[in-house]
Structure formats: structure tokens, C-alpha cells
Coordinates of C-alpha atoms in Angstrom, one line a residue:
X1 CA 93.0 147.2 109.7
X2 CA 92.1 143.8 111.1
X3 CA 91.6 140.5 109.4
X4 CA 89.5 137.5 110.5
X5 CA 91.5 134.2 110.5
X6 CA 90.0 131.0 109.1
X7 CA 91.7 129.0 111.9
X8 CA 90.2 129.6 115.3
X9 CA 92.6 131.4 117.6
X10 CA 93.6 130.3 121.0
X11 CA 95.6 131.6 123.9
X12 CA 99.0 131.7 122.5
X13 CA 101.9 131.7 122.7
X14 CA 102.2 129.3 125.6
X15 CA 105.1 128.2 127.8
X16 CA 106.7 124.9 126.7
X17 CA 106.0 122.7 129.8
X18 CA 107.9 119.5 130.3
X19 CA 106.2 117.1 132.7
X20 CA 108.2 114.4 134.5
X21 CA 107.0 111.4 136.4
X22 CA 108.3 108.0 137.5
X23 CA 107.2 104.8 135.8
X24 CA 106.3 101.7 137.8
X25 CA 109.9 100.5 137.6
X26 CA 111.3 103.8 138.9
X27 CA 112.6 105.0 135.6
X28 CA 111.8 108.6 134.6
X29 CA 109.1 109.4 132.0
X30 CA 109.1 112.9 130.4
X31 CA 106.5 114.5 128.1
X32 CA 105.9 117.9 126.5
X33 CA 102.5 119.3 127.5
X34 CA 101.2 121.8 125.0
X35 CA 98.3 122.9 127.2
X36 CA 98.9 123.9 130.7
X37 CA 98.2 126.9 133.0
X38 CA 97.7 128.1 136.5
X39 CA 94.4 127.2 138.0
X40 CA 95.1 129.2 141.2
X41 CA 98.2 130.8 142.7
X42 CA 99.5 127.5 143.9
X43 CA 97.8 125.0 141.5
X44 CA 98.5 124.0 138.0
X45 CA 96.1 122.5 135.4
X46 CA 97.5 120.4 132.6
X47 CA 95.3 119.2 129.7
X48 CA 96.4 115.6 129.6
X49 CA 94.3 112.7 128.3
X50 CA 94.0 109.4 130.2
X51 CA 95.9 107.4 127.6
X52 CA 99.2 109.3 128.3
X53 CA 101.7 107.3 130.2
X54 CA 102.4 110.5 132.2
X55 CA 98.7 110.7 133.3
X56 CA 98.8 107.0 134.4
X57 CA 102.0 107.7 136.3
X58 CA 100.7 110.8 138.0
X59 CA 97.6 109.0 139.3
X60 CA 99.7 106.1 140.6
X61 CA 102.6 108.1 142.1
X62 CA 100.4 111.1 143.2
X63 CA 103.2 113.5 142.1
X64 CA 104.8 115.1 139.1
X65 CA 107.1 118.0 138.1
X66 CA 106.5 120.8 135.6
X67 CA 109.7 122.3 134.1
X68 CA 109.9 125.2 131.7
X69 CA 111.8 124.5 128.5
X70 CA 114.6 126.7 127.4
X71 CA 116.2 127.5 124.0
X72 CA 119.2 125.4 124.8
X73 CA 117.1 122.2 125.1
X74 CA 114.4 122.8 122.4
X75 CA 115.3 119.7 120.5
X76 CA 114.9 117.5 123.6
X77 CA 111.7 119.2 124.6
X78 CA 110.3 118.7 121.2
X79 CA 111.3 115.0 121.1
X80 CA 109.5 114.2 124.4
X81 CA 106.4 115.8 122.8
X82 CA 106.7 113.7 119.6
X83 CA 107.1 110.3 121.3
X84 CA 105.0 108.3 123.7
X85 CA 106.2 106.6 126.9
X86 CA 103.7 103.9 126.1
X87 CA 105.8 103.0 123.0
X88 CA 109.3 104.1 124.0
X89 CA 110.0 103.0 127.5
X90 CA 113.4 104.7 127.7
X91 CA 112.1 108.0 126.2
X92 CA 113.6 110.1 129.1
X93 CA 117.0 108.6 128.5
X94 CA 116.8 109.0 124.7
X95 CA 115.8 112.7 125.2
X96 CA 119.2 113.6 126.6
X97 CA 117.7 115.2 129.6
X98 CA 119.4 114.7 132.9
X99 CA 117.1 113.9 135.9
X100 CA 117.5 113.9 139.6
X101 CA 115.1 112.8 142.4
X102 CA 113.0 115.6 143.9
X103 CA 113.6 115.9 147.7
X104 CA 109.9 117.1 148.0
X105 CA 107.7 114.9 145.8
X106 CA 107.9 111.4 144.3
X107 CA 108.9 112.7 140.8
X108 CA 112.1 113.5 138.9
X109 CA 113.4 117.0 138.3
X110 CA 114.9 117.7 134.9
X111 CA 118.3 119.1 136.0
X112 CA 118.9 120.8 132.6
X113 CA 115.9 123.1 132.7
X114 CA 116.0 126.3 134.6
X115 CA 112.7 126.3 136.5
X116 CA 110.8 123.4 138.0
X117 CA 107.4 123.3 139.8
X118 CA 107.2 120.2 142.1
X119 CA 103.6 119.2 142.4
X120 CA 101.3 116.8 144.4
X121 CA 98.5 115.3 142.4
X122 CA 95.1 116.8 143.5
X123 CA 92.6 115.3 141.0
X124 CA 91.8 114.4 137.5
X125 CA 88.9 116.4 135.9
X126 CA 87.0 115.5 132.8
X127 CA 84.0 117.2 131.3
X128 CA 82.6 118.5 128.0
X129 CA 85.3 121.3 128.0
X130 CA 88.3 118.9 128.2
X131 CA 90.3 116.9 130.7
X132 CA 93.1 117.6 133.0
X133 CA 95.4 116.9 135.8
X134 CA 95.3 119.3 138.7
X135 CA 98.3 119.6 140.9
X136 CA 99.3 121.6 144.0
X137 CA 102.7 123.3 143.7
X138 CA 104.6 122.4 146.9
X139 CA 108.0 123.6 145.9
X140 CA 109.7 125.6 143.1
X141 CA 113.4 124.9 142.4
X142 CA 115.5 127.0 140.0
X143 CA 119.0 126.9 138.6
X144 CA 120.9 129.6 140.5
X145 CA 122.4 131.0 137.3
X146 CA 119.0 132.5 136.4
X147 CA 118.7 134.4 139.6
X148 CA 119.3 138.1 140.0
X149 CA 119.1 139.6 143.5
X150 CA 117.4 136.4 144.6
X151 CA 114.6 136.6 142.0
X152 CA 114.2 134.8 138.7
X153 CA 115.5 136.8 135.8
X154 CA 113.5 135.7 132.7
X155 CA 116.2 137.0 130.3
X156 CA 118.7 134.7 132.0
X157 CA 116.2 131.8 132.0
X158 CA 116.2 131.8 128.1
X159 CA 112.7 130.2 128.1
X160 CA 110.8 129.3 125.0
X161 CA 107.1 129.6 124.0
X162 CA 105.0 127.5 121.7
X163 CA 102.7 129.2 119.1
X164 CA 100.2 126.7 117.8
X165 CA 99.1 129.1 115.0
X166 CA 102.5 129.0 113.4
X167 CA 103.7 125.7 114.9
X168 CA 106.8 127.4 116.1
X169 CA 109.0 127.8 119.2
X170 CA 110.0 131.3 120.2
X171 CA 112.5 132.7 122.7
X172 CA 111.2 134.8 125.6
X173 CA 112.6 138.3 125.2
X174 CA 113.5 141.3 127.2
X175 CA 111.5 142.9 130.0
X176 CA 109.5 145.8 128.6
X177 CA 107.7 147.1 131.7
X178 CA 106.7 146.5 135.4
X179 CA 103.4 144.7 135.6
X180 CA 100.6 146.3 137.6
X181 CA 102.6 149.5 137.6
X182 CA 103.2 150.9 134.1
X183 CA 99.5 151.6 133.6
X184 CA 99.1 153.6 136.8
X185 CA 99.8 156.8 135.0
X186 CA 96.6 156.3 133.0
X187 CA 94.5 156.0 136.2
X188 CA 92.6 159.2 136.8
X189 CA 91.1 159.9 140.1

């Protein structure tokens, strides 16, 4: 039996994305972006409003990084989503995250998080459906401890998801099947 919810549903849960940029003075700025996705195989789309310090930094520096938060850093990831770089200039430092300069783009990498997409700014889009930063992924860097046979092992990454319906963070679990494979036995032909 199914039940209709009063609250409109959305695509959830979603990865906890932590966006990093440089401020004008060269210090790091970090924010938690609740709404982000792939726009194409090598492009990300982040639903970020113009007033965010991060959006301003992205447009000025033409670069940013997108890291995936893990369970070990949930407190820091939540903190950078609760606070604004416009009000707390040393937000990145207060978060406890360690940052290093990307060798590929003009943006910091959060060393503590296991997966980082290094992006060049493409454009800012705004229309009746929302607004967003579009970026081209030019490099992906990962912590070697999450690799298994040269590929990312999601169980080792210990990533978290955000569910806006329950306002909770959840750990990514075990692999249950091979995508684009497990359903082949149902194909008749």
C-alpha cells in the first residue's frame, strides 16, 4: 500500500557536496551545497544563488572544486553549510578542514575528503527553474586509501548522503549489484 506525502518529494538522498574556492585575499572559502548534479559526463551543475560568497569567488577566479563529504567529517561538512563566508571570513579555517592548492585549477582541494572534482567555471545560468553554476571537470583526485585495483571503492570512501525529507545524513552502504548488468537476465529477445 502506498501513501501520498503532504510534503513534495524531491530527488533524494543526494551526495553531500563540499565546494571550495579562493577568496580575493587568497584564503580558502568552503561551503556545503545541498543541490548539485552532473549536467553531462564531464560537467557539474550546482544550484548556488548569486549572494553566496562561493558563487562570487567562482565567477572571479573561474574555478572551484567539488569534494564528496564522508562520515568522518560530517560535523565540518555541516558547519560549512550552516555558516556564510560573507559573515565569517575564516570559515574554512574554523571548519577544521585541511586544504591544499590544486595543481590543475585555481581552487583549493580539501585534503581530508576522499574524492575531489577539480572544475573550471563555464557559466552561470538563471531562469524560472532555478539558478546554477556550471563547471567542467578537468581532473579528479582521490585519496589512495579508497582505491581497490585502481578504481574507487565506495565502501572505503565512507561517503554520506543528505536526505532533505528527514533532514538527515546517511552513510553510503555496501555494493548490491553491478549497474547495467544485473537486469540483463530480464531482457528477452
